[in-house]
XYZ file of C-alpha atoms in Angstrom:
82
model
C 14.289 -15.738 -0.302
C 14.655 -12.055 0.327
C 11.586 -9.858 0.520
C 11.683 -6.880 -1.762
C 11.226 -3.528 -0.080
C 8.492 -1.556 -1.775
C 7.677 2.000 -0.945
C 4.783 4.036 -2.170
C 5.449 7.746 -2.670
C 2.550 10.218 -2.809
C 3.220 13.554 -4.503
C 1.288 16.676 -5.434
C 2.140 19.399 -7.933
C 1.328 22.178 -5.441
C 3.545 20.847 -2.631
C 7.327 21.063 -3.126
C 8.109 17.940 -1.087
C 6.503 14.487 -1.068
C 3.296 14.273 0.931
C 3.933 10.763 2.247
C 6.122 7.709 2.019
C 4.270 4.504 2.898
C 6.208 1.286 3.470
C 4.394 -1.662 1.878
C 7.169 -4.197 2.369
C 6.131 -7.757 1.650
C 3.361 -6.853 -0.778
C 3.402 -7.124 -4.547
C 2.592 -3.842 -6.351
C -0.559 -5.505 -7.716
C -1.729 -6.109 -4.129
C -1.653 -2.373 -3.273
C -4.684 -0.080 -3.719
C -4.787 3.701 -3.320
C -8.088 5.558 -2.977
C -8.893 9.209 -2.351
C -12.215 10.439 -0.990
C -13.221 13.632 0.814
C -9.627 14.831 1.195
C -8.377 11.537 2.651
C -5.967 9.132 0.994
C -6.171 5.462 1.949
C -3.414 3.020 1.054
C -4.352 -0.616 1.530
C -2.846 -3.953 0.590
C -3.980 -7.535 0.994
C -2.170 -10.760 0.328
C -3.270 -14.356 0.794
C -0.841 -17.231 0.391
C -1.777 -20.901 0.357
C 0.700 -23.764 0.444
C 0.223 -27.509 0.335
C 2.432 -29.441 2.722
C 2.717 -33.115 3.586
C 0.488 -32.447 6.615
C -2.173 -30.515 4.761
C -2.845 -27.041 3.510
C -1.556 -23.876 5.194
C -2.827 -20.386 4.588
C -1.461 -16.998 5.614
C -3.251 -13.698 5.211
C -1.794 -10.212 5.552
C -3.616 -6.916 5.427
C -2.307 -3.354 5.691
C -4.219 -0.052 5.762
C -2.996 3.497 6.277
C -5.169 6.590 5.869
C -4.343 10.268 6.241
C -5.796 13.678 5.409
C -4.369 15.821 2.647
C -3.480 19.485 3.080
C -6.264 21.664 1.567
C -4.052 22.888 -1.301
C -3.181 19.364 -2.401
C -6.571 17.702 -2.761
C -6.931 18.149 -6.531
C -3.703 16.725 -7.943
C -2.215 13.728 -6.206
C -0.068 11.101 -7.893
C 1.535 7.986 -6.507
C 4.213 5.519 -7.545
C 5.480 2.205 -6.240
């Protein structure tokens, strides 16, 4: 199966161009969390997959985190989309 390529775009009304493009390939949109605190945006995603095989149970776990500071003019109005 092909993995869908997801990208998260962060925008602000005061900045004419996008602030960031974060690649979250391999994660479902429901697995992605965006938080903003003290002028820093953190994008994180976690995914746990369990499969039963003839030899037993297998489990894989993936985690992604990216954090960056916002420009001072853009701290009040930030939106994101996946």
